[in-house]
GROMACS .gro file of C-alpha atoms in nm:
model
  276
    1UNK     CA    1  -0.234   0.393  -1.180
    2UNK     CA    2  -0.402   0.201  -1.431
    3UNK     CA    3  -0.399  -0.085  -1.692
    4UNK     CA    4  -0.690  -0.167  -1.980
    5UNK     CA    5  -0.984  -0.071  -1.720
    6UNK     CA    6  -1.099   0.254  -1.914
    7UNK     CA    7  -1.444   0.223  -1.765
    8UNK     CA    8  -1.329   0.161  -1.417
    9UNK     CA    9  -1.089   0.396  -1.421
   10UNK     CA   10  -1.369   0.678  -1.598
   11UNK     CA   11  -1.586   0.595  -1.225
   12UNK     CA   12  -1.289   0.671  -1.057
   13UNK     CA   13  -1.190   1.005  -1.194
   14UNK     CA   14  -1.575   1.072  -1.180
   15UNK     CA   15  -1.570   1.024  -0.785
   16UNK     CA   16  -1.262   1.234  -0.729
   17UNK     CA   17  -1.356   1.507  -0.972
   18UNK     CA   18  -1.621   1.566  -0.705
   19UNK     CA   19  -1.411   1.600  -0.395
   20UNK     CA   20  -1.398   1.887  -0.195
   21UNK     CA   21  -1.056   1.968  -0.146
   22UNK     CA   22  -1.015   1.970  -0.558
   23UNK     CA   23  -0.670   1.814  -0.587
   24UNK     CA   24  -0.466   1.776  -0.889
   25UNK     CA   25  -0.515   1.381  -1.010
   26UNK     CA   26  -0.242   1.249  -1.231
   27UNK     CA   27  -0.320   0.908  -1.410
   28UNK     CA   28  -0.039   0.699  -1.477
   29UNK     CA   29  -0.135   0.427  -1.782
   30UNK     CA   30   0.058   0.152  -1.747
   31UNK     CA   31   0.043   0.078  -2.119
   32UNK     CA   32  -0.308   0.018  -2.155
   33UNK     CA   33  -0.425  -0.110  -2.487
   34UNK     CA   34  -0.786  -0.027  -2.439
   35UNK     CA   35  -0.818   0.306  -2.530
   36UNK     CA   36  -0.736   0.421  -2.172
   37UNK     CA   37  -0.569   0.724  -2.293
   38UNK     CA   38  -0.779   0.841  -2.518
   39UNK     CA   39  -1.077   0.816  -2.291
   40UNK     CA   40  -0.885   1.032  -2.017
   41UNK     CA   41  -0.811   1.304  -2.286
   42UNK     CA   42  -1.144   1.344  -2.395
   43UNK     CA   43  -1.364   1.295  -2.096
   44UNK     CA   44  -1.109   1.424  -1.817
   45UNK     CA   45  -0.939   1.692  -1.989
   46UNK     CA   46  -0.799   1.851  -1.686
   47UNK     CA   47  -0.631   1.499  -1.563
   48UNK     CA   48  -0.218   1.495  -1.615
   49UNK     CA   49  -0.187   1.173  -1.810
   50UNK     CA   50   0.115   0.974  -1.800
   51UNK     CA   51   0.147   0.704  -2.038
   52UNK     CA   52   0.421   0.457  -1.953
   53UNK     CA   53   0.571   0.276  -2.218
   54UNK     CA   54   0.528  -0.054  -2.078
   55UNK     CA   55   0.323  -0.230  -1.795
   56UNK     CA   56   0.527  -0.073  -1.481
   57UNK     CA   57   0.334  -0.276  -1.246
   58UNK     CA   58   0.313  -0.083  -0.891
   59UNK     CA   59   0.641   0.153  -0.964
   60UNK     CA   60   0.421   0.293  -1.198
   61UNK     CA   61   0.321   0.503  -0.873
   62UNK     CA   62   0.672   0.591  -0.877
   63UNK     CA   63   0.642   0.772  -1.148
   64UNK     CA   64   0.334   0.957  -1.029
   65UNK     CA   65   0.436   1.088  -0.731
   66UNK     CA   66   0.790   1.206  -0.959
   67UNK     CA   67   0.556   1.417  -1.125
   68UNK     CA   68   0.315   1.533  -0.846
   69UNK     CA   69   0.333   1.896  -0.747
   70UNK     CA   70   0.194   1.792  -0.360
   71UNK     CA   71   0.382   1.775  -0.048
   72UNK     CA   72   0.136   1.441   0.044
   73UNK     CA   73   0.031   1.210  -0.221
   74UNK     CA   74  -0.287   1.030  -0.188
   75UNK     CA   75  -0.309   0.688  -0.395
   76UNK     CA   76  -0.607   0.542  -0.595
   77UNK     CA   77  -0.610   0.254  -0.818
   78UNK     CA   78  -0.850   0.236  -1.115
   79UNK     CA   79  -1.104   0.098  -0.896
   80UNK     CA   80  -1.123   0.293  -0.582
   81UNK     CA   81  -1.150   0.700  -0.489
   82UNK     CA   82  -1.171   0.882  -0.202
   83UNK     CA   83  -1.436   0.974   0.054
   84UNK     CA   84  -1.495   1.405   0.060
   85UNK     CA   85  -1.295   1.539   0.322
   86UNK     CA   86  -1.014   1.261   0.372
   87UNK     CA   87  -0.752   1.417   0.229
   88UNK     CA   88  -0.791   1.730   0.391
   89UNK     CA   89  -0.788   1.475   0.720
   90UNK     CA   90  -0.486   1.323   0.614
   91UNK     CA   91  -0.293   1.655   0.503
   92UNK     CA   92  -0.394   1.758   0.901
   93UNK     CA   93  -0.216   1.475   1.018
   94UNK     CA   94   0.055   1.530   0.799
   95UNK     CA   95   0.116   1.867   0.889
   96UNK     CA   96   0.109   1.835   1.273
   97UNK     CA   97   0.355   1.537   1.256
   98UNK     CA   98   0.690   1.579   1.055
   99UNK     CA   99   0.780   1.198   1.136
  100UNK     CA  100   0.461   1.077   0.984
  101UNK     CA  101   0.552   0.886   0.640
  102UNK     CA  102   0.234   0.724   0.539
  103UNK     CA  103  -0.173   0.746   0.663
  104UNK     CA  104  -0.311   0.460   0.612
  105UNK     CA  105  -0.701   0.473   0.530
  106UNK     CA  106  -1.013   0.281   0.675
  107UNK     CA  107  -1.140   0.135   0.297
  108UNK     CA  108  -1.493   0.038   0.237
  109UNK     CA  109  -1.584  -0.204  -0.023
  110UNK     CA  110  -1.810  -0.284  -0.261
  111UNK     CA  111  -2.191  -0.106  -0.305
  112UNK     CA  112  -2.252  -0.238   0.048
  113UNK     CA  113  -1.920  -0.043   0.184
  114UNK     CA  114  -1.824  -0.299   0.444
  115UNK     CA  115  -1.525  -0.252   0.560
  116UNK     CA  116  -1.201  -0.434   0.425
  117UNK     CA  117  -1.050  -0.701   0.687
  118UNK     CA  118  -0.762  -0.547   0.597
  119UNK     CA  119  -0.852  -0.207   0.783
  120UNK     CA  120  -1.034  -0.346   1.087
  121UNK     CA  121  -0.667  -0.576   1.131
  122UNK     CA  122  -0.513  -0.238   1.175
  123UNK     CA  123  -0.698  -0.091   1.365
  124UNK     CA  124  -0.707  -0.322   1.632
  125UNK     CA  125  -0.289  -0.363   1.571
  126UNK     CA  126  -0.129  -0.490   1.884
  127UNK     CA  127   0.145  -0.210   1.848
  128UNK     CA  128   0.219   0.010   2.120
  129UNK     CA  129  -0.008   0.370   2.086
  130UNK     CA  130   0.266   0.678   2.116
  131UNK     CA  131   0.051   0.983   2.213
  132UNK     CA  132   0.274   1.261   2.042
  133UNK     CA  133   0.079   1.099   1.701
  134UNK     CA  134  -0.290   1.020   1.574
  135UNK     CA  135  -0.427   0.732   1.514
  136UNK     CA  136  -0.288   0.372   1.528
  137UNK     CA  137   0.053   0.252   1.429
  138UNK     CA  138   0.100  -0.005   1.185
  139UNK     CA  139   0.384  -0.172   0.946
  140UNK     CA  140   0.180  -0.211   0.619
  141UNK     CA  141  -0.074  -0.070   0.443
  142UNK     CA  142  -0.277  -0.136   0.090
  143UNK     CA  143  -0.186   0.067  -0.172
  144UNK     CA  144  -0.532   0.163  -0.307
  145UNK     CA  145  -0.601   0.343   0.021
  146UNK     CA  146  -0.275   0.515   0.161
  147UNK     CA  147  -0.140   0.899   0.142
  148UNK     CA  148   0.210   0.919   0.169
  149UNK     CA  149   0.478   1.230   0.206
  150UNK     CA  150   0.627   1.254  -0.097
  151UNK     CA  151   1.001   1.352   0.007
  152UNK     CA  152   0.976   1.057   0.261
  153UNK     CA  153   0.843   0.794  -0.025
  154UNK     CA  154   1.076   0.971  -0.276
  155UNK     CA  155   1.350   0.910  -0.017
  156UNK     CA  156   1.311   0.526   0.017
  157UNK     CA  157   1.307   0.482  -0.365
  158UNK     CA  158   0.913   0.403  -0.350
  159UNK     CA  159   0.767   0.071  -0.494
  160UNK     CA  160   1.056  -0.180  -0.583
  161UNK     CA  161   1.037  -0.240  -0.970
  162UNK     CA  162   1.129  -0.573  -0.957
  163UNK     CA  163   0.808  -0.665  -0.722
  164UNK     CA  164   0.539  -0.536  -1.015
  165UNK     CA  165   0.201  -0.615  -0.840
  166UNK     CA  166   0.056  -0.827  -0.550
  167UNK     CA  167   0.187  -0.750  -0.176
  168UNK     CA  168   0.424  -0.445  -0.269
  169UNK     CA  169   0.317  -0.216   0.007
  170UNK     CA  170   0.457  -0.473   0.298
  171UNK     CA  171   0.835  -0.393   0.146
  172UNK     CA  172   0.758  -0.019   0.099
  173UNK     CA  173   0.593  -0.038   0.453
  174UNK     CA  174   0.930  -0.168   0.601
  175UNK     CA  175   1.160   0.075   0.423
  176UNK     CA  176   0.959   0.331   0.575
  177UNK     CA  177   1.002   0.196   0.904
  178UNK     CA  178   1.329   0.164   0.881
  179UNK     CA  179   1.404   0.492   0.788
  180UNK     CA  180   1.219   0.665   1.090
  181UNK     CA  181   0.890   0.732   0.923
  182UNK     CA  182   0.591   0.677   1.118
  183UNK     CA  183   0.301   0.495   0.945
  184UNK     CA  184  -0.049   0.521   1.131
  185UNK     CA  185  -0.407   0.405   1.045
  186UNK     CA  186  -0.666   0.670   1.103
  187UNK     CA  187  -1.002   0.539   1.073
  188UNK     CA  188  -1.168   0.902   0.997
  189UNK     CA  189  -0.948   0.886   0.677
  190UNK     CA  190  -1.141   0.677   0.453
  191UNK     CA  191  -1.152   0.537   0.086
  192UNK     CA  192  -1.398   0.360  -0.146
  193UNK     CA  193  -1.288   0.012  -0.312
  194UNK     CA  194  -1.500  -0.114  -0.563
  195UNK     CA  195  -1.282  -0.425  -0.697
  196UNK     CA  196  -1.250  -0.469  -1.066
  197UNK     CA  197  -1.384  -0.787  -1.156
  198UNK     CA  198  -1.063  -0.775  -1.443
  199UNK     CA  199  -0.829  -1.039  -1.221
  200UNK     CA  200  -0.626  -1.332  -1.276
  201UNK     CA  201  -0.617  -1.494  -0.956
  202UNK     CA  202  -0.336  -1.729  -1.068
  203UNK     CA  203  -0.115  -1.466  -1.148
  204UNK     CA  204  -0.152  -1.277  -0.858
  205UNK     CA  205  -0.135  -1.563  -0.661
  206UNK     CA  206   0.237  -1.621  -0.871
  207UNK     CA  207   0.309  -1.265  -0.755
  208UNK     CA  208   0.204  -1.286  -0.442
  209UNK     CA  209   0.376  -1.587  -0.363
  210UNK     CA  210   0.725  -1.443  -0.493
  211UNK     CA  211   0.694  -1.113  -0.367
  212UNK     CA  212   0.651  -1.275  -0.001
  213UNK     CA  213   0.957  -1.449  -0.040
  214UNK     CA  214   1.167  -1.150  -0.170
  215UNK     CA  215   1.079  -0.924   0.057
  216UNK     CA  216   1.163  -1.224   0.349
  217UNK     CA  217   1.511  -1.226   0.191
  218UNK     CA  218   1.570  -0.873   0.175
  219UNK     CA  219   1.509  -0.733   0.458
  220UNK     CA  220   1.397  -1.057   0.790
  221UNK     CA  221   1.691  -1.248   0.989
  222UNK     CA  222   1.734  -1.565   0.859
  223UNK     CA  223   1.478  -1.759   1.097
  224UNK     CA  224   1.184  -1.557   0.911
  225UNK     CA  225   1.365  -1.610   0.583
  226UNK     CA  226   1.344  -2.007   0.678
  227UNK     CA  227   0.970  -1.966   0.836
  228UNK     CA  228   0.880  -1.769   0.480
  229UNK     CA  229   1.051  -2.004   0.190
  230UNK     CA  230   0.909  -2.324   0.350
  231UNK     CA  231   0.553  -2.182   0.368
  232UNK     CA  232   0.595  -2.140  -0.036
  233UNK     CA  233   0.699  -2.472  -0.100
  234UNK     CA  234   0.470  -2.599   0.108
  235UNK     CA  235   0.205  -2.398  -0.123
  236UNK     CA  236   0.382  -2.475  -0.447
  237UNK     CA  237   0.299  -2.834  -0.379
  238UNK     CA  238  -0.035  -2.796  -0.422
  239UNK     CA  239  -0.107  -2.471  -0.670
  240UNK     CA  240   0.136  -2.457  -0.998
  241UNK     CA  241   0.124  -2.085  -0.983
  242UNK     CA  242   0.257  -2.042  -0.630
  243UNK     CA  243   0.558  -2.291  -0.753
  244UNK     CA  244   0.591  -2.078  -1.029
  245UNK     CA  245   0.685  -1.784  -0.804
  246UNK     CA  246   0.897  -1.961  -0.605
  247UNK     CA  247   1.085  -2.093  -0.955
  248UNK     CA  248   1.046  -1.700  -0.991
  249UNK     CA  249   1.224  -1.600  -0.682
  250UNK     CA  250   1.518  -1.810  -0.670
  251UNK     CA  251   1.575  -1.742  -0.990
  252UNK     CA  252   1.608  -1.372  -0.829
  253UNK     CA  253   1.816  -1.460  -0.568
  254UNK     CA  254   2.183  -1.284  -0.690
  255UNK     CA  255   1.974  -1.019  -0.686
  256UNK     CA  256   1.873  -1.027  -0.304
  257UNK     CA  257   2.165  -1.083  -0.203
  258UNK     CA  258   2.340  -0.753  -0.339
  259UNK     CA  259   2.033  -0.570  -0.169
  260UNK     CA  260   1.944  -0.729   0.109
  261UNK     CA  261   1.962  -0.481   0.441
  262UNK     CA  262   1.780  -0.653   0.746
  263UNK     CA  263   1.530  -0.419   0.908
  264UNK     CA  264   1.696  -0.303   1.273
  265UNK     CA  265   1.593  -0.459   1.598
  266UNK     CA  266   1.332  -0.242   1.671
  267UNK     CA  267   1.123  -0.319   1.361
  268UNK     CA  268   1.182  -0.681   1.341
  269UNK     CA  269   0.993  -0.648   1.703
  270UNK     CA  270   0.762  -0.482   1.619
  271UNK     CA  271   0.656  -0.724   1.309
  272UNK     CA  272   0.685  -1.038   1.577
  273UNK     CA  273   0.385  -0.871   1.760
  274UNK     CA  274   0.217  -0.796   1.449
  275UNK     CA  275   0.252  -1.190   1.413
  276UNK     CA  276   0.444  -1.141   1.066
   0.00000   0.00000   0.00000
């Protein structure tokens, strides 16, 4: 999935034109303006391009993994690939365990390819280790590094719309959960992250803030749904763009309220000894 990073997104393709295992790769342009498309057509001819009519934020993936002719789905942003032989680690997985829903990958960023606090969190996750599956269990995940069966991400509906970009895995990750889909981190599954330096912290700071509180609403009892909004206002105090997504999420609320389904018992334990 991409959006006006043409050069990124040309290193990317590069990197996984290389791999091993050969996989299809399907680009999804969320409505770049940069030429995006035209640069995949001329120097990645055998890439299925996608071009959205408008920015889809993360359900752009939805639309992806619609059109992918794989039983397991391996994401990449424009600014990340992945290591030779991890998929065909991941598809192993995936095959000896019909429960498993999602692999979460050990990412290494940046030239220096240290690895992301997000992966060395999960692997040491408190949850308890069930033998009859690899790895180590987990409730979340980040998007640029994470296979996923398709029928079980098809199944859950995918990336919420609404959410766009900035902390849409943790709802996904729930769903999941939820379901009966097992999500584990294997840390011989890995994937390269070189960040785009193309950001705007404030807006993702307005998305992340929002997309916190949603997913709170829609699916934690209300003492996390308490715990969660007062955090925000607490931030919005001090940083106009997280009071912006707060403005952002009550204005969402009717919306919450027709969806909301609380995770079940099990789950919601399991995210207390996560801490979340």
């Amino acid at each position: 999935m991409t959006r006006d990073r043409a050069g990124e997104l040309d290193t990317t393709l590069t990197q996984l034109a290389r791999l091993p295992e050969r996989p299809p790769i399907l680009v999804v342009d969320n409505a770049s303006t940069d030429g995006t498309a035209g640069m995949v057509a001329s120097r990645h001819p055998d890439v299925t391009l996608i071009q959205a009519a408008r920015n889809l934020g993360a359900a752009g993936r939805n639309v992806g993994v619609r059109r992918a002719p794989t039983t397991y789905v391996a994401f990449s942003d424009d600014d990340s690939w992945w290591e030779p032989g991890a998929l065909e680690r991941a598809a192993a997985a995936f095959d000896a365990n019909p429960t498993l829903g999602l692999v979460a990958a050990r990412i290494l960023v940046g030239r220096d390819e240290r690895t992301d606090p997000t992966s060395l969190a999960m692997a040491r996750s408190p949850l308890p280790a069930d033998p009859t599956l690899p790895g180590v269990p987990v409730l979340g995940f980040l998007a640029c590094g994470a296979v996923v069966r398709r029928s079980a991400f098809l199944d859950v509906g995918g990336f919420e719309p609404r959410l766009e970009m900035g902390g849409e895995e943790h709802l996904l990750a729930l769903d999941l959960a939820r379901r009966g889909y097992r999500l584990r981190y294997l840390d011989e599954v890995v994937a390269h992250h070189h960040p785009s330096t193309h950001r705007d912290t404030g807006e993702r700071r307005r998305q992340l803030t929002r997309n916190a509180v949603w997913t709170a609403w829609l699916r934690r009892p209300p003492s996390v749904v308490g715990r969660v909004t007062l955090r925000a206002i607490a931030r919005s105090r001090h940083d106009e763009h997280a009071a912006a997504g707060l403005r952002q999420s009550l204005a969402g609320l009717g919306w919450v309220l027709r969806e909301r389904e609380v995770v079940d018992p099990t789950v919601e334990d399991s995210l207390r000894t996560l801490g979340l």
